[in-house]
XYZ file of C-alpha atoms in Angstrom:
262
model
C -30.007 -37.651 -11.939
C -28.568 -40.021 -9.342
C -24.851 -40.054 -8.692
C -22.636 -42.762 -7.305
C -19.000 -43.326 -6.411
C -16.821 -45.744 -8.251
C -15.002 -48.464 -6.360
C -11.641 -47.194 -5.303
C -12.767 -43.552 -5.193
C -10.577 -41.348 -3.063
C -11.884 -38.132 -1.432
C -10.242 -34.846 -2.205
C -7.866 -33.253 0.289
C -10.261 -30.588 1.541
C -12.839 -32.916 3.192
C -9.961 -34.856 4.774
C -8.651 -31.659 6.321
C -12.116 -30.803 7.578
C -12.432 -34.258 9.141
C -9.091 -33.822 10.847
C -10.210 -30.492 12.322
C -13.464 -31.988 13.505
C -11.645 -34.913 15.098
C -9.259 -32.536 16.833
C -12.139 -30.445 18.131
C -13.939 -33.557 19.381
C -10.813 -34.704 21.176
C -10.349 -31.256 22.705
C -14.005 -31.097 23.766
C -13.845 -34.569 25.285
C -10.677 -33.578 27.104
C -12.335 -30.451 28.521
C -15.412 -32.441 29.552
C -13.220 -34.957 31.265
C -11.436 -32.208 33.148
C -14.763 -30.795 34.296
C -15.933 -34.183 35.543
C -12.608 -34.763 37.261
C -12.935 -31.403 39.003
C -16.481 -32.230 40.054
C -15.355 -35.598 41.355
C -12.576 -33.954 43.343
C -14.977 -31.344 44.769
C -17.515 -34.005 45.687
C -14.788 -36.062 47.326
C -13.594 -33.075 49.357
C -17.190 -32.314 50.377
C -17.722 -35.890 51.480
C -14.515 -35.764 53.500
C -15.559 -32.481 55.129
C -19.017 -33.862 55.987
C -17.497 -37.013 57.396
C -15.071 -35.101 59.623
C -17.647 -32.527 60.747
C -20.791 -34.596 60.946
C -20.954 -34.195 64.729
C -21.220 -30.425 64.388
C -23.676 -30.724 61.498
C -25.976 -32.908 63.574
C -25.748 -30.427 66.448
C -26.707 -27.537 64.145
C -29.612 -29.511 62.665
C -30.736 -30.404 66.173
C -30.624 -26.789 67.337
C -32.615 -25.610 64.305
C -35.187 -28.343 64.857
C -35.532 -27.401 68.534
C -35.964 -23.727 67.647
C -38.624 -24.467 65.020
C -40.526 -26.864 67.257
C -40.176 -24.450 70.163
C -41.586 -21.596 68.101
C -44.510 -23.688 66.885
C -45.147 -24.989 70.384
C -44.985 -21.511 71.910
C -47.491 -20.179 69.394
C -49.895 -23.036 69.897
C -49.660 -23.620 73.637
C -48.642 -20.210 75.029
C -49.139 -17.252 72.685
C -52.504 -18.221 71.219
C -54.119 -19.127 74.570
C -52.816 -15.848 76.033
C -54.273 -13.903 73.127
C -57.625 -15.673 73.431
C -57.735 -14.866 77.136
C -56.777 -11.216 76.515
C -59.448 -10.764 73.841
C -62.039 -12.355 76.110
C -61.032 -10.042 78.976
C -61.333 -7.031 76.670
C -64.818 -7.833 75.376
C -66.748 -5.812 77.979
C -64.438 -2.816 77.639
C -65.121 -2.836 73.885
C -68.854 -2.855 74.598
C -68.471 0.229 76.797
C -66.393 1.965 74.133
C -68.898 1.255 71.352
C -71.761 2.433 73.541
C -69.845 5.636 74.233
C -69.366 6.275 70.507
C -73.051 5.727 69.760
C -74.657 6.820 73.029
C -75.339 9.985 75.007
C -73.570 9.381 78.325
C -70.220 9.468 76.619
C -67.903 10.534 79.440
C -69.046 7.871 81.873
C -68.932 5.169 79.217
C -65.459 6.148 78.023
C -64.334 6.051 81.653
C -65.777 2.554 82.023
C -64.027 1.518 78.809
C -60.752 2.689 80.316
C -61.107 1.411 83.871
C -63.595 -1.426 83.561
C -66.817 -2.110 85.377
C -69.038 -4.911 86.658
C -65.933 -6.822 87.674
C -64.587 -6.758 84.108
C -61.283 -5.418 82.812
C -60.932 -2.018 81.193
C -58.472 -1.145 78.453
C -55.844 -0.048 80.962
C -56.067 -3.457 82.673
C -55.617 -5.229 79.366
C -52.488 -3.171 78.625
C -51.020 -3.938 82.041
C -51.997 -7.587 82.438
C -51.638 -8.796 78.851
C -48.570 -6.847 77.780
C -47.049 -7.948 74.489
C -50.218 -9.448 73.041
C -52.075 -8.096 69.992
C -55.027 -7.442 72.312
C -52.898 -5.157 74.495
C -51.734 -3.291 71.390
C -55.343 -2.784 70.280
C -56.221 -1.648 73.809
C -53.633 1.149 73.363
C -55.725 2.456 70.476
C -58.999 2.247 72.379
C -57.458 3.907 75.434
C -55.977 6.708 73.353
C -59.290 7.389 71.619
C -61.150 7.293 74.934
C -58.771 9.836 76.441
C -59.125 12.019 73.334
C -62.892 12.085 73.769
C -62.477 12.807 77.482
C -60.299 15.800 76.498
C -57.265 14.312 78.253
C -55.046 15.099 75.287
C -51.654 14.251 76.785
C -52.761 10.731 77.706
C -54.389 10.406 74.295
C -51.067 11.165 72.617
C -49.198 8.791 74.923
C -51.413 5.762 74.320
C -51.965 6.356 70.610
C -48.195 6.703 70.137
C -47.719 3.228 71.657
C -50.216 1.703 69.230
C -48.913 0.139 66.007
C -50.897 -1.314 63.133
C -50.733 -2.309 59.477
C -54.478 -1.890 59.137
C -55.718 0.216 56.226
C -57.921 2.384 58.444
C -56.643 2.109 62.025
C -53.053 3.058 61.170
C -53.936 6.482 59.690
C -56.755 7.091 62.188
C -54.341 6.681 65.095
C -51.844 9.127 63.555
C -54.637 11.560 62.748
C -56.042 11.370 66.269
C -52.633 12.358 67.634
C -52.802 15.326 65.283
C -56.251 16.190 66.671
C -54.863 16.098 70.208
C -52.012 18.441 69.270
C -54.513 20.868 67.723
C -56.388 20.985 71.028
C -53.086 21.646 72.809
C -52.450 24.457 70.289
C -49.281 22.751 69.064
C -50.041 23.275 65.398
C -46.625 22.343 63.994
C -46.870 18.940 65.693
C -50.462 18.590 64.507
C -49.450 19.270 60.906
C -46.669 16.701 61.120
C -49.055 13.972 62.294
C -51.743 14.880 59.757
C -49.155 14.548 57.007
C -48.114 11.160 58.387
C -51.755 10.076 58.534
C -52.289 11.065 54.896
C -49.218 9.143 53.710
C -49.169 6.036 55.887
C -52.019 4.429 53.877
C -53.575 5.531 50.613
C -57.330 5.115 50.378
C -60.468 7.069 49.469
C -61.454 7.743 53.081
C -58.535 8.666 55.333
C -56.176 10.131 52.721
C -58.377 13.045 51.578
C -59.535 13.627 55.148
C -56.017 14.153 56.449
C -54.875 16.027 53.366
C -57.705 18.451 54.085
C -56.715 18.760 57.750
C -53.089 19.271 56.708
C -54.180 22.054 54.376
C -56.268 23.809 57.022
C -53.469 23.722 59.602
C -50.931 24.835 56.990
C -53.152 27.868 56.295
C -53.258 28.622 60.025
C -49.471 28.485 60.111
C -49.178 30.850 57.147
C -47.944 28.117 54.798
C -50.297 28.947 51.940
C -48.217 27.328 49.177
C -48.015 24.071 51.124
C -51.737 24.208 51.885
C -52.528 24.763 48.220
C -50.657 21.583 47.329
C -52.786 19.507 49.727
C -56.065 20.973 48.445
C -55.094 20.529 44.798
C -54.189 16.881 45.464
C -57.678 16.313 46.874
C -59.266 17.933 43.808
C -57.133 15.933 41.376
C -56.833 12.515 43.023
C -59.945 12.272 45.217
C -62.728 14.080 43.289
C -65.491 11.880 44.765
C -64.463 12.356 48.400
C -66.468 14.381 50.917
C -63.595 16.847 51.187
C -63.670 17.483 47.440
C -67.132 19.085 47.695
C -65.686 22.155 49.460
C -62.075 22.034 48.308
C -62.494 24.759 45.659
C -63.210 27.274 48.411
C -59.972 26.420 50.178
C -58.006 26.383 46.940
C -59.192 29.929 46.277
C -58.284 31.016 49.797
C -54.827 29.455 49.583
C -54.185 31.060 46.186
C -55.074 34.513 47.540
C -52.794 34.091 50.565
C -49.988 32.634 48.462
C -50.031 35.676 46.138
C -49.890 38.260 48.898
């Protein structure tokens, strides 16, 4: 049933009170909003004044940043990249010698050519000396270190491989592991174990990780650290069951358990 208000109807006191409260709150809110805008206006005004009085320095800073950015881009395009292209081109024949040494029969002579060059072309040592600071020179450190390792010059192998740095999934652990191999040949087993452990941790993959865990375990056994060795072998069995190392790991687990219980 519809309702209506008679002419002259006066509201009760309660709604009037509520309206008064609402009006008061609206006034208070508007006042607060006004204060906020006033504060913002004042801040903006101060900022404008500061910019106006310091615009000379601002333009200098912007100019310096622009010069640095343009200089960096220009250096990369006109200096660094051409230098890198030249270095990689100079290294091409040395890489051919190295690859032939890995796959061929006359290994010593080919590794020597990879190091020192031949046929009027640079070797890895020339690249390191003449193109210092380039990615090609860094890669040449790896090749040189591996060449020396195969030539049984273990001290030079350690020196050059230690100067090599990489984020590569395979090369980074292989370089660390090769240093470990060199220390084994020098009968410095504690150092070898340290580098094998680094090689196992530096990248995690199905190839290098189980390989260097296995080498860590074998050296740990040689050092009488059976419990530590057992941990490496058990990690291979658990985490890398399809790896080549996993096919024989049970034998080494058994050996480590026997030595650990003595």
